Amino acid sequence: MYAFDYTRPKDLAAAAQSFAGSDEPVYMAGGQTLIPTLKQRLRRPSLVVDLGALPELKGIAVAGNLVTIGAMATHAEVAASADVRRAIPALADLAQHIGDPQVRNRGTLGGSIANADPAADYPAAIVALGATVYTPTRSIADADFFTGMFETALEPGELVVKVAFPVPKRAAYMKFRNPASRYAIVGVMVAETASGIRVAVTGAGPSVFRVPEMEAALAKSFTADAVKAIAVPVDDLNADLHATAEYRAHLIGVMAARAVVAIA
Amino acid sequence: MQVTLKINGNERSAEIEPRTLLVELLRDTFGLTGTHVGCDTSQCGACSVHLDGKVIKACTMLAAQAEGCSVTTIEGIAPANGPLHPMQAAFREHHGLQCGFCTPGMVMSALALVERHKGKPLDEATIRHELEGNLCRCTGYHGIVAAIAAGARAMEG
Ligand SMILES: Cc1cc2nc3c(=O)[nH]c(=O)nc-3n(C[C@H](O)[C@H](O)[C@H](O)COP(=O)(O)OP(=O)(O)OC[C@H]3O[C@@H](n4cnc5c(N)ncnc54)[C@H](O)[C@@H]3O)c2cc1C
Ligand code: FES
Ligand code: FES
């Protein structure tokens, strides 16, 4: 790691001030992605702004039809929250299957979506459930938040404060995980929301995406066979040492079918 | 910068560089070399310690982030020169180690998983799933899983 300065601001205003006052600042949440990146010297910040003491980013609340989760909520907190499990069990399950216990005790919702790893789990829930991402100054709709591989709609210095997930009628998340890292080779969330059925896929492409053909088929017949019959084009899918694009395309159908079976 | 935290029940302070990792503070500053560094890439769990009662990888946290926290390392779970913790005793009894390099992290993870499953059945599948953050290159895990099951029973008393 290169040397850097460190600060742990006590509120949002102080965090913004620290960030603005440095020429190469970086926010740190759980550090589960950032610290390995710093060790590899892939980044050279002059200042690490630790988000760990910001009260605005904490907490999990269920009110009416919304589950609102602070950006600094750890995966373990989301998985263990009785409120989340009651309102959106699929979201608690998703959090429970991120990484390993140590990673879940440090890694956060805000860090995961700000990082926008193509193989991360949370993006599937953001898009399938139609969540809204809140920053200090605006709200960003699910469809606008993820803009590409490791890219989001966040401006430099703009923080994720919290995410509001509308409670679906029913939902399930199925992931075919990389056995070593537990990241998604393909992860699919199927949800029946107030605005219809949604199928969101992570791990397979550069960024999370929906499969409208599967959504239309499930609206007609909510069965595993309905999604199995649909082939997702391989052109835009990821290919790497873990899986070819063809294999990922196949897995989308399999994981979507399993999710349908889990909730039907 | 200055960092102050509790380590194994004692308040400790040190003057550190901001980039110091928690595992470096434990090992290099305070000589607590029971916490190991296996991979240094957040994969193996040899560096596992408890932070305010939760298991974390000490190679994937800045020492500065532990300001005001309470850290427990393998040295803190049983008295020096006293009897082993029941979980440590179970690892010895059930061949839960060969070279021993992964063992401190395994024991810290084991204690955390027993705590998380208090009052619930701890079957083999659960232990294996909950041990995903810890790698062992020697044992093939069989003895470790048996040790944790036995250690958990012993801790219930
Ligand atoms: C061994 C291992 C296995 C893993 N397995 C999985 C897995 O199976 N599935 C999965 O989804 N993830 C996995 N992860 C990643 C993990 O979920 C991390 O928690 C996540 O990538 C980053 O969250 P963090 O809180 O640690 O963020 P950090 O590492 O602290 O930050 C990541 C990035 O986000 C920025 N950032 C952080 N918080 C905010 C915020 N509130 N607003 C704006 N920007 C912010 C930081 O500046 C940084 O650029 C794994 C990680 C490890 C080490
Ligand atoms: S040394 Fe920390 S996880 Fe391997
Ligand atoms: S006993 Fe050697 S690595 Fe586990």
Tab-separated table of C-alpha atoms and ligand atoms in Angstrom:
chain	number	residue	atom	x	y	z
A	1	MET	CA	0.000	0.000	0.000
A	2	TYR	CA	1.105	3.514	-0.729
A	3	ALA	CA	0.963	5.913	2.209
A	4	PHE	CA	-2.179	7.990	2.715
A	5	ASP	CA	-3.810	10.218	5.302
A	6	TYR	CA	-6.856	9.008	7.160
A	7	THR	CA	-9.906	10.713	8.596
A	8	ARG	CA	-13.090	9.470	10.231
A	9	PRO	CA	-15.678	12.260	9.966
A	10	LYS	CA	-18.615	12.353	12.401
A	11	ASP	CA	-21.344	13.480	9.993
A	12	LEU	CA	-22.156	13.895	6.300
A	13	ALA	CA	-21.176	17.549	6.182
A	14	ALA	CA	-17.732	16.806	7.624
A	15	ALA	CA	-17.271	13.909	5.200
A	16	ALA	CA	-18.077	16.133	2.217
A	17	GLN	CA	-15.673	18.756	3.521
A	18	SER	CA	-12.837	16.267	3.962
A	19	PHE	CA	-13.453	14.847	0.503
A	20	ALA	CA	-13.482	18.295	-1.108
A	21	GLY	CA	-10.288	19.330	0.692
A	22	SER	CA	-8.097	16.552	-0.748
A	23	ASP	CA	-6.663	16.155	-4.234
A	24	GLU	CA	-7.036	12.343	-4.352
A	25	PRO	CA	-9.623	11.291	-1.757
A	26	VAL	CA	-11.396	7.941	-1.481
A	27	TYR	CA	-14.271	6.820	0.707
A	28	MET	CA	-13.854	3.627	2.693
A	29	ALA	CA	-16.842	1.619	3.937
A	30	GLY	CA	-16.144	-1.996	4.906
A	31	GLY	CA	-12.870	-1.993	3.008
A	32	GLN	CA	-13.462	-5.537	1.708
A	33	THR	CA	-12.873	-4.396	-1.852
A	34	LEU	CA	-10.920	-1.202	-1.290
A	35	ILE	CA	-8.199	-2.614	1.001
A	36	PRO	CA	-7.284	-5.459	-1.402
A	37	THR	CA	-7.216	-2.834	-4.190
A	38	LEU	CA	-4.895	-0.604	-2.165
A	39	LYS	CA	-2.624	-3.564	-1.366
A	40	GLN	CA	-2.256	-4.242	-5.063
A	41	ARG	CA	-1.360	-0.591	-5.537
A	42	LEU	CA	-4.160	-0.230	-8.069
A	43	ARG	CA	-5.153	3.001	-6.357
A	44	ARG	CA	-3.109	5.711	-4.752
A	45	PRO	CA	-5.377	7.920	-2.640
A	46	SER	CA	-3.906	10.818	-0.679
A	47	LEU	CA	-6.760	10.634	1.842
A	48	VAL	CA	-8.991	7.786	3.046
A	49	VAL	CA	-12.319	9.111	4.334
A	50	ASP	CA	-13.699	6.386	6.619
A	51	LEU	CA	-17.511	6.307	6.503
A	52	GLY	CA	-17.734	4.160	9.644
A	53	ALA	CA	-18.843	6.919	12.024
A	54	LEU	CA	-21.533	8.628	9.919
A	55	PRO	CA	-24.879	8.255	11.696
A	56	GLU	CA	-26.791	9.146	8.501
A	57	LEU	CA	-25.578	5.942	6.806
A	58	LYS	CA	-26.653	3.564	9.564
A	59	GLY	CA	-29.787	1.624	10.312
A	60	ILE	CA	-32.450	-0.624	8.821
A	61	ALA	CA	-36.101	0.445	8.909
A	62	VAL	CA	-39.313	-1.071	7.616
A	63	ALA	CA	-42.196	1.354	7.136
A	64	GLY	CA	-45.306	0.494	5.177
A	65	ASN	CA	-44.254	-0.990	1.881
A	66	LEU	CA	-40.575	0.045	2.050
A	67	VAL	CA	-37.491	-1.547	3.536
A	68	THR	CA	-34.888	1.201	3.898
A	69	ILE	CA	-31.305	0.146	4.531
A	70	GLY	CA	-28.440	2.487	5.376
A	71	ALA	CA	-25.388	2.363	3.135
A	72	MET	CA	-23.173	1.210	6.044
A	73	ALA	CA	-25.405	-1.747	6.938
A	74	THR	CA	-23.198	-4.814	6.722
A	75	HIS	CA	-24.238	-7.910	4.811
A	76	ALA	CA	-24.397	-9.736	8.171
A	77	GLU	CA	-26.752	-7.100	9.604
A	78	VAL	CA	-29.081	-7.336	6.604
A	79	ALA	CA	-29.025	-11.153	6.750
A	80	ALA	CA	-29.711	-11.174	10.500
A	81	SER	CA	-32.411	-8.484	10.485
A	82	ALA	CA	-35.747	-9.983	11.519
A	83	ASP	CA	-37.474	-7.027	9.844
A	84	VAL	CA	-35.777	-7.650	6.490
A	85	ARG	CA	-36.393	-11.388	6.720
A	86	ARG	CA	-40.078	-10.838	7.390
A	87	ALA	CA	-40.603	-8.197	4.678
A	88	ILE	CA	-38.259	-9.418	1.904
A	89	PRO	CA	-36.847	-12.857	2.763
A	90	ALA	CA	-35.113	-13.014	-0.641
A	91	LEU	CA	-33.039	-9.952	0.292
A	92	ALA	CA	-31.952	-11.449	3.624
A	93	ASP	CA	-31.023	-14.669	1.797
A	94	LEU	CA	-29.025	-12.789	-0.801
A	95	ALA	CA	-27.045	-11.001	1.920
A	96	GLN	CA	-26.497	-14.291	3.777
A	97	HIS	CA	-24.775	-15.780	0.719
A	98	ILE	CA	-22.311	-12.975	0.007
A	99	GLY	CA	-18.710	-14.071	0.518
A	100	ASP	CA	-17.990	-15.615	3.907
A	101	PRO	CA	-18.798	-14.699	7.534
A	102	GLN	CA	-15.771	-12.417	7.903
A	103	VAL	CA	-16.594	-10.528	4.691
A	104	ARG	CA	-20.255	-10.246	5.711
A	105	ASN	CA	-19.262	-8.722	9.053
A	106	ARG	CA	-17.406	-5.862	7.319
A	107	GLY	CA	-18.729	-5.457	3.763
A	108	THR	CA	-21.616	-3.037	3.269
A	109	LEU	CA	-24.589	-2.457	0.982
A	110	GLY	CA	-23.329	1.004	-0.019
A	111	GLY	CA	-19.818	-0.260	-0.773
A	112	SER	CA	-21.148	-3.119	-2.837
A	113	ILE	CA	-23.385	-1.029	-5.093
A	114	ALA	CA	-20.954	1.892	-5.366
A	115	ASN	CA	-18.291	-0.569	-6.478
A	116	ALA	CA	-20.690	-2.140	-9.042
A	117	ASP	CA	-18.676	-5.317	-9.544
A	118	PRO	CA	-20.301	-7.208	-12.443
A	119	ALA	CA	-20.382	-10.342	-10.249
A	120	ALA	CA	-21.788	-8.696	-7.109
A	121	ASP	CA	-25.115	-9.902	-5.699
A	122	TYR	CA	-26.891	-6.724	-4.532
A	123	PRO	CA	-27.327	-5.213	-8.022
A	124	ALA	CA	-29.779	-8.038	-8.845
A	125	ALA	CA	-31.941	-7.046	-5.864
A	126	ILE	CA	-31.769	-3.318	-6.628
A	127	VAL	CA	-33.045	-3.874	-10.169
A	128	ALA	CA	-35.471	-6.774	-9.565
A	129	LEU	CA	-37.168	-5.023	-6.651
A	130	GLY	CA	-37.093	-1.567	-8.254
A	131	ALA	CA	-35.156	0.017	-5.392
A	132	THR	CA	-34.277	3.691	-5.105
A	133	VAL	CA	-30.758	4.799	-4.162
A	134	TYR	CA	-30.533	7.963	-2.054
A	135	THR	CA	-27.538	10.295	-2.004
A	136	PRO	CA	-27.338	13.472	0.104
A	137	THR	CA	-28.870	15.520	-2.701
A	138	ARG	CA	-31.000	13.252	-4.904
A	139	SER	CA	-32.609	9.907	-5.474
A	140	ILE	CA	-31.572	7.581	-8.289
A	141	ALA	CA	-33.970	4.991	-9.744
A	142	ASP	CA	-32.827	1.378	-10.053
A	143	ALA	CA	-32.754	1.538	-13.839
A	144	ASP	CA	-30.416	4.554	-13.819
A	145	PHE	CA	-27.965	3.581	-11.063
A	146	PHE	CA	-25.754	0.931	-12.697
A	147	THR	CA	-24.245	2.328	-15.882
A	148	GLY	CA	-21.577	-0.246	-16.756
A	149	MET	CA	-18.811	-2.486	-15.457
A	150	PHE	CA	-17.680	-0.920	-12.145
A	151	GLU	CA	-19.612	2.212	-13.163
A	152	THR	CA	-22.564	3.942	-11.567
A	153	ALA	CA	-24.515	7.187	-11.867
A	154	LEU	CA	-22.733	8.535	-8.758
A	155	GLU	CA	-20.779	11.748	-9.321
A	156	PRO	CA	-17.250	11.936	-7.896
A	157	GLY	CA	-17.609	12.419	-4.144
A	158	GLU	CA	-21.331	11.617	-4.155
A	159	LEU	CA	-22.205	9.196	-1.375
A	160	VAL	CA	-24.787	6.462	-1.217
A	161	VAL	CA	-26.712	7.295	1.975
A	162	LYS	CA	-29.402	4.612	1.889
A	163	VAL	CA	-31.417	2.368	-0.381
A	164	ALA	CA	-35.200	1.932	-0.257
A	165	PHE	CA	-36.517	-1.453	-1.432
A	166	PRO	CA	-40.268	-1.736	-2.135
A	167	VAL	CA	-41.627	-4.957	-0.637
A	168	PRO	CA	-42.522	-7.337	-3.496
A	169	LYS	CA	-45.453	-9.757	-3.450
A	170	ARG	CA	-42.892	-12.519	-3.708
A	171	ALA	CA	-39.280	-12.900	-4.795
A	172	ALA	CA	-36.351	-15.303	-4.831
A	173	TYR	CA	-32.642	-15.032	-5.640
A	174	MET	CA	-30.649	-17.931	-7.016
A	175	LYS	CA	-26.935	-17.780	-7.609
A	176	PHE	CA	-24.505	-20.109	-9.285
A	177	ARG	CA	-21.487	-19.107	-7.302
A	178	ASN	CA	-17.841	-19.265	-7.906
A	179	PRO	CA	-16.846	-21.861	-5.310
A	180	ALA	CA	-13.664	-19.993	-4.381
A	181	SER	CA	-14.838	-16.390	-4.113
A	182	ARG	CA	-18.597	-16.983	-3.741
A	183	TYR	CA	-19.194	-14.142	-6.219
A	184	ALA	CA	-21.964	-14.805	-8.746
A	185	ILE	CA	-20.977	-16.520	-11.980
A	186	VAL	CA	-24.652	-15.958	-12.667
A	187	GLY	CA	-27.228	-14.714	-10.164
A	188	VAL	CA	-30.899	-14.188	-10.968
A	189	MET	CA	-33.579	-12.520	-8.891
A	190	VAL	CA	-37.171	-13.090	-9.937
A	191	ALA	CA	-39.698	-10.802	-8.249
A	192	GLU	CA	-43.393	-10.160	-8.536
A	193	THR	CA	-43.604	-6.437	-7.826
A	194	ALA	CA	-46.442	-3.923	-7.857
A	195	SER	CA	-45.359	-2.989	-11.387
A	196	GLY	CA	-45.257	-6.578	-12.647
A	197	ILE	CA	-42.807	-9.448	-12.797
A	198	ARG	CA	-39.122	-8.623	-13.006
A	199	VAL	CA	-36.145	-10.817	-13.817
A	200	ALA	CA	-32.743	-9.256	-13.030
A	201	VAL	CA	-29.443	-10.944	-13.851
A	202	THR	CA	-26.046	-10.264	-12.282
A	203	GLY	CA	-22.675	-11.886	-12.987
A	204	ALA	CA	-23.476	-12.670	-16.608
A	205	GLY	CA	-22.927	-9.308	-18.286
A	206	PRO	CA	-20.792	-6.194	-17.720
A	207	SER	CA	-23.558	-4.897	-15.487
A	208	VAL	CA	-26.895	-6.099	-14.098
A	209	PHE	CA	-29.700	-6.358	-16.680
A	210	ARG	CA	-33.347	-7.379	-16.985
A	211	VAL	CA	-34.700	-10.056	-19.337
A	212	PRO	CA	-37.984	-8.666	-20.725
A	213	GLU	CA	-38.766	-11.879	-22.666
A	214	MET	CA	-38.686	-13.888	-19.440
A	215	GLU	CA	-40.760	-11.279	-17.622
A	216	ALA	CA	-43.445	-11.423	-20.337
A	217	ALA	CA	-43.424	-15.227	-20.361
A	218	LEU	CA	-43.753	-15.408	-16.565
A	219	ALA	CA	-46.624	-12.916	-16.621
A	220	LYS	CA	-48.511	-15.382	-18.854
A	221	SER	CA	-47.455	-18.543	-17.049
A	222	PHE	CA	-45.492	-18.423	-13.794
A	223	THR	CA	-43.688	-21.722	-14.342
A	224	ALA	CA	-40.106	-22.909	-14.675
A	225	ASP	CA	-40.846	-24.201	-18.184
A	226	ALA	CA	-41.856	-20.705	-19.294
A	227	VAL	CA	-38.359	-19.322	-18.631
A	228	LYS	CA	-36.429	-22.420	-19.668
A	229	ALA	CA	-37.772	-22.011	-23.206
A	230	ILE	CA	-36.160	-18.561	-23.572
A	231	ALA	CA	-32.610	-18.257	-24.880
A	232	VAL	CA	-30.654	-15.167	-23.809
A	233	PRO	CA	-28.315	-13.953	-26.600
A	234	VAL	CA	-24.648	-14.602	-25.776
A	235	ASP	CA	-23.222	-11.568	-27.603
A	236	ASP	CA	-23.020	-9.220	-24.629
A	237	LEU	CA	-22.248	-11.783	-21.921
A	238	ASN	CA	-18.984	-12.101	-20.015
A	239	ALA	CA	-16.478	-14.806	-20.825
A	240	ASP	CA	-13.554	-15.487	-18.477
A	241	LEU	CA	-11.603	-18.347	-16.949
A	242	HIS	CA	-14.610	-19.259	-14.805
A	243	ALA	CA	-17.231	-19.643	-17.549
A	244	THR	CA	-17.814	-19.046	-21.259
A	245	ALA	CA	-20.545	-16.718	-22.493
A	246	GLU	CA	-22.531	-19.746	-23.732
A	247	TYR	CA	-22.366	-21.378	-20.300
A	248	ARG	CA	-23.485	-18.173	-18.623
A	249	ALA	CA	-26.407	-17.841	-21.069
A	250	HIS	CA	-27.475	-21.367	-20.168
A	251	LEU	CA	-27.122	-20.646	-16.437
A	252	ILE	CA	-29.444	-17.638	-16.695
A	253	GLY	CA	-32.275	-19.963	-17.733
A	254	VAL	CA	-31.404	-22.503	-15.045
A	255	MET	CA	-31.135	-19.963	-12.228
A	256	ALA	CA	-34.309	-18.139	-13.329
A	257	ALA	CA	-36.189	-21.456	-13.381
A	258	ARG	CA	-34.902	-22.328	-9.903
A	259	ALA	CA	-35.992	-18.927	-8.609
A	260	VAL	CA	-39.458	-19.466	-10.077
A	261	VAL	CA	-39.685	-22.879	-8.436
A	262	ALA	CA	-38.539	-21.395	-5.119
A	263	ILE	CA	-41.351	-18.846	-5.058
A	264	ALA	CA	-44.171	-20.483	-7.065
B	1	MET	CA	-1.541	9.055	14.035
B	2	GLN	CA	-2.580	7.659	17.399
B	3	VAL	CA	-4.851	4.627	17.766
B	4	THR	CA	-6.377	3.392	21.029
B	5	LEU	CA	-8.292	0.145	21.343
B	6	LYS	CA	-8.868	-2.751	23.668
B	7	ILE	CA	-6.901	-5.884	22.905
B	8	ASN	CA	-7.778	-9.004	24.857
B	9	GLY	CA	-9.329	-6.844	27.559
B	10	ASN	CA	-6.455	-4.386	27.977
B	11	GLU	CA	-6.499	-0.839	26.650
B	12	ARG	CA	-3.574	-0.310	24.283
B	13	SER	CA	-2.378	2.720	22.326
B	14	ALA	CA	0.147	3.101	19.567
B	15	GLU	CA	1.499	5.678	17.174
B	16	ILE	CA	0.958	4.287	13.675
B	17	GLU	CA	1.024	5.146	10.008
B	18	PRO	CA	-2.565	5.431	8.681
B	19	ARG	CA	-1.940	2.575	6.225
B	20	THR	CA	-1.120	0.114	9.026
B	21	LEU	CA	-3.338	-2.964	8.859
B	22	LEU	CA	-4.948	-4.292	12.027
B	23	VAL	CA	-2.971	-7.523	11.653
B	24	GLU	CA	0.282	-5.524	11.459
B	25	LEU	CA	-0.637	-3.624	14.616
B	26	LEU	CA	-1.326	-6.887	16.430
B	27	ARG	CA	1.759	-8.733	15.237
B	28	ASP	CA	4.424	-6.075	14.745
B	29	THR	CA	3.508	-3.458	17.330
B	30	PHE	CA	2.132	-5.644	20.096
B	31	GLY	CA	3.923	-8.943	19.382
B	32	LEU	CA	0.700	-10.939	19.247
B	33	THR	CA	1.983	-13.317	16.594
B	34	GLY	CA	-0.742	-15.918	17.121
B	35	THR	CA	-2.765	-14.087	14.468
B	36	HIS	CA	-1.260	-15.318	11.199
B	37	VAL	CA	-0.993	-13.886	7.698
B	38	GLY	CA	-1.620	-16.627	5.166
B	39	CYS	CA	-2.596	-14.948	1.938
B	40	ASP	CA	-2.756	-11.215	2.639
B	41	THR	CA	-5.446	-11.122	-0.085
B	42	SER	CA	-8.585	-11.561	2.074
B	43	GLN	CA	-9.071	-15.203	1.101
B	44	CYS	CA	-7.704	-17.558	3.758
B	45	GLY	CA	-8.905	-16.381	7.173
B	46	ALA	CA	-5.614	-17.184	8.961
B	47	CYS	CA	-5.747	-13.606	10.258
B	48	SER	CA	-9.242	-13.948	11.770
B	49	VAL	CA	-9.845	-12.113	15.046
B	50	HIS	CA	-12.948	-10.878	16.833
B	51	LEU	CA	-13.851	-7.204	16.559
B	52	ASP	CA	-16.509	-6.296	19.117
B	53	GLY	CA	-17.447	-9.980	19.189
B	54	LYS	CA	-17.656	-10.500	15.421
B	55	VAL	CA	-15.146	-12.451	13.380
B	56	ILE	CA	-13.273	-10.418	10.764
B	57	LYS	CA	-10.112	-10.683	8.661
B	58	ALA	CA	-7.464	-8.527	10.346
B	59	CYS	CA	-5.534	-8.252	7.062
B	60	THR	CA	-8.549	-6.519	5.508
B	61	MET	CA	-9.034	-3.732	7.980
B	62	LEU	CA	-6.982	-0.682	8.862
B	63	ALA	CA	-5.784	-0.474	12.444
B	64	ALA	CA	-7.225	3.058	12.429
B	65	GLN	CA	-10.696	1.627	11.786
B	66	ALA	CA	-10.459	-0.303	15.060
B	67	GLU	CA	-10.197	2.908	17.119
B	68	GLY	CA	-12.309	2.490	20.255
B	69	CYS	CA	-13.118	-1.143	19.441
B	70	SER	CA	-12.479	-4.297	21.404
B	71	VAL	CA	-10.315	-6.905	19.656
B	72	THR	CA	-9.881	-10.501	20.788
B	73	THR	CA	-7.058	-12.607	19.367
B	74	ILE	CA	-6.188	-16.262	19.864
B	75	GLU	CA	-3.953	-15.190	22.802
B	76	GLY	CA	-7.043	-13.786	24.542
B	77	ILE	CA	-9.271	-16.845	24.657
B	78	ALA	CA	-7.443	-18.800	27.368
B	79	PRO	CA	-5.026	-17.811	30.142
B	80	ALA	CA	-1.315	-17.939	29.279
B	81	ASN	CA	0.167	-21.159	30.646
B	82	GLY	CA	-3.297	-22.153	31.855
B	83	PRO	CA	-5.608	-24.798	30.472
B	84	LEU	CA	-6.621	-24.592	26.814
B	85	HIS	CA	-9.985	-23.178	25.818
B	86	PRO	CA	-12.415	-26.100	25.253
B	87	MET	CA	-12.378	-25.323	21.512
B	88	GLN	CA	-8.574	-25.480	21.418
B	89	ALA	CA	-8.660	-28.724	23.386
B	90	ALA	CA	-11.151	-30.153	20.890
B	91	PHE	CA	-8.849	-29.244	17.963
B	92	ARG	CA	-6.035	-31.178	19.654
B	93	GLU	CA	-8.262	-34.110	20.539
B	94	HIS	CA	-9.875	-34.463	17.103
B	95	HIS	CA	-6.840	-33.854	14.867
B	96	GLY	CA	-8.150	-30.441	13.813
B	97	LEU	CA	-4.652	-29.420	12.754
B	98	GLN	CA	-1.515	-30.638	11.064
B	99	CYS	CA	0.942	-27.801	10.425
B	100	GLY	CA	-1.162	-25.482	12.572
B	101	PHE	CA	-0.816	-22.413	10.416
B	102	CYS	CA	-4.543	-21.997	9.812
B	103	THR	CA	-5.457	-23.016	13.359
B	104	PRO	CA	-5.670	-19.681	15.201
B	105	GLY	CA	-7.999	-18.354	12.499
B	106	MET	CA	-9.998	-21.594	12.501
B	107	VAL	CA	-10.462	-21.428	16.276
B	108	MET	CA	-11.541	-17.763	16.160
B	109	SER	CA	-14.017	-18.551	13.359
B	110	ALA	CA	-15.232	-21.615	15.248
B	111	LEU	CA	-15.940	-19.572	18.384
B	112	ALA	CA	-17.848	-16.999	16.344
B	113	LEU	CA	-19.929	-19.612	14.560
B	114	VAL	CA	-20.805	-21.341	17.818
B	115	GLU	CA	-21.923	-17.949	19.143
B	116	ARG	CA	-24.022	-17.251	16.024
B	117	HIS	CA	-25.767	-20.612	16.328
B	118	LYS	CA	-26.357	-20.566	20.062
B	119	GLY	CA	-29.466	-22.543	20.883
B	120	LYS	CA	-29.732	-23.911	17.331
B	121	PRO	CA	-28.507	-27.304	16.112
B	122	LEU	CA	-24.952	-27.241	14.782
B	123	ASP	CA	-24.787	-29.977	12.164
B	124	GLU	CA	-21.883	-30.794	9.886
B	125	ALA	CA	-23.350	-28.963	6.874
B	126	THR	CA	-23.801	-25.801	8.928
B	127	ILE	CA	-20.241	-25.937	10.236
B	128	ARG	CA	-18.847	-26.433	6.736
B	129	HIS	CA	-20.926	-23.556	5.332
B	130	GLU	CA	-19.952	-21.213	8.165
B	131	LEU	CA	-16.276	-22.068	7.705
B	132	GLU	CA	-16.144	-20.738	4.155
B	133	GLY	CA	-13.877	-17.858	5.121
B	134	ASN	CA	-11.104	-20.151	6.384
B	135	LEU	CA	-8.786	-22.260	4.247
B	136	CYS	CA	-6.660	-25.184	5.419
B	137	ARG	CA	-4.052	-26.666	3.117
B	138	CYS	CA	-3.325	-29.722	5.282
B	139	THR	CA	-6.192	-31.447	6.987
B	140	GLY	CA	-8.924	-31.805	4.377
B	141	TYR	CA	-11.233	-30.203	6.971
B	142	HIS	CA	-12.641	-33.459	8.330
B	143	GLY	CA	-10.851	-33.176	11.689
B	144	ILE	CA	-11.602	-29.466	11.894
B	145	VAL	CA	-15.331	-30.011	11.448
B	146	ALA	CA	-15.316	-32.822	14.028
B	147	ALA	CA	-13.318	-30.623	16.434
B	148	ILE	CA	-15.751	-27.738	16.127
B	149	ALA	CA	-18.744	-29.986	16.740
B	150	ALA	CA	-17.048	-31.427	19.833
B	151	GLY	CA	-15.777	-28.025	20.976
B	152	ALA	CA	-19.278	-26.582	20.709
B	153	ARG	CA	-20.649	-29.419	22.860
B	154	ALA	CA	-17.888	-28.910	25.416
B	155	MET	CA	-18.602	-25.185	25.585
B	156	GLU	CA	-22.256	-25.866	26.329
B	157	GLY	CA	-20.803	-27.659	29.322
C	1	LIG	C1	-13.274	-12.967	-0.070
C	1	LIG	C2	-14.360	-12.062	-0.571
C	1	LIG	C3	-15.517	-12.621	-1.091
C	1	LIG	C4	-16.549	-11.797	-1.560
C	1	LIG	N1	-17.663	-12.394	-2.069
C	1	LIG	C5	-18.667	-11.620	-2.551
C	1	LIG	C6	-19.864	-12.201	-3.067
C	1	LIG	O1	-20.048	-13.416	-3.053
C	1	LIG	N2	-20.834	-11.370	-3.543
C	1	LIG	C7	-20.695	-10.012	-3.518
C	1	LIG	O2	-21.598	-9.310	-3.955
C	1	LIG	N3	-19.592	-9.430	-3.011
C	1	LIG	C8	-18.567	-10.200	-2.536
C	1	LIG	N4	-17.448	-9.585	-2.004
C	1	LIG	C9	-17.371	-8.107	-1.944
C	1	LIG	C10	-18.017	-7.585	-0.681
C	1	LIG	O3	-19.412	-7.748	-0.797
C	1	LIG	C11	-17.727	-6.116	-0.376
C	1	LIG	O4	-18.474	-5.808	0.739
C	1	LIG	C12	-18.115	-5.087	-1.409
C	1	LIG	O5	-17.503	-5.335	-2.626
C	1	LIG	C13	-17.638	-3.693	-1.036
C	1	LIG	O6	-18.216	-3.247	0.138
C	1	LIG	P1	-17.328	-2.530	1.241
C	1	LIG	O7	-18.273	-2.003	2.236
C	1	LIG	O8	-16.285	-3.451	1.729
C	1	LIG	O9	-16.723	-1.311	0.416
C	1	LIG	P2	-15.243	-0.711	0.321
C	1	LIG	O10	-14.290	-1.765	-0.065
C	1	LIG	O11	-14.945	0.078	1.535
C	1	LIG	O12	-15.483	0.297	-0.896
C	1	LIG	C14	-15.676	-0.159	-2.227
C	1	LIG	C15	-15.826	1.053	-3.146
C	1	LIG	O13	-17.075	1.717	-2.914
C	1	LIG	C16	-16.880	3.069	-2.515
C	1	LIG	N5	-17.885	3.317	-1.467
C	1	LIG	C17	-18.040	2.609	-0.328
C	1	LIG	N6	-19.135	3.029	0.354
C	1	LIG	C18	-19.668	4.043	-0.378
C	1	LIG	C19	-20.823	4.872	-0.210
C	1	LIG	N7	-21.652	4.750	0.855
C	1	LIG	N8	-21.084	5.803	-1.166
C	1	LIG	C20	-20.271	5.930	-2.250
C	1	LIG	N9	-19.171	5.166	-2.464
C	1	LIG	C21	-18.870	4.231	-1.539
C	1	LIG	C22	-15.440	3.155	-2.048
C	1	LIG	O14	-14.916	4.433	-2.243
C	1	LIG	C23	-14.767	2.110	-2.933
C	1	LIG	O15	-14.459	2.676	-4.175
C	1	LIG	C24	-16.406	-10.384	-1.521
C	1	LIG	C25	-15.246	-9.814	-0.973
C	1	LIG	C26	-14.230	-10.633	-0.506
C	1	LIG	C27	-13.001	-10.011	0.077
C	2	FES	S1	-4.179	-13.346	5.701
C	2	FES	FE1	-6.082	-12.366	5.972
C	2	FES	S2	-7.422	-13.556	4.835
C	2	FES	FE2	-5.511	-14.527	4.435
C	3	FES	S1	-3.250	-27.361	9.485
C	3	FES	FE1	-1.894	-26.697	7.968
C	3	FES	S2	-3.071	-25.175	6.941
C	3	FES	FE2	-4.498	-26.053	8.271
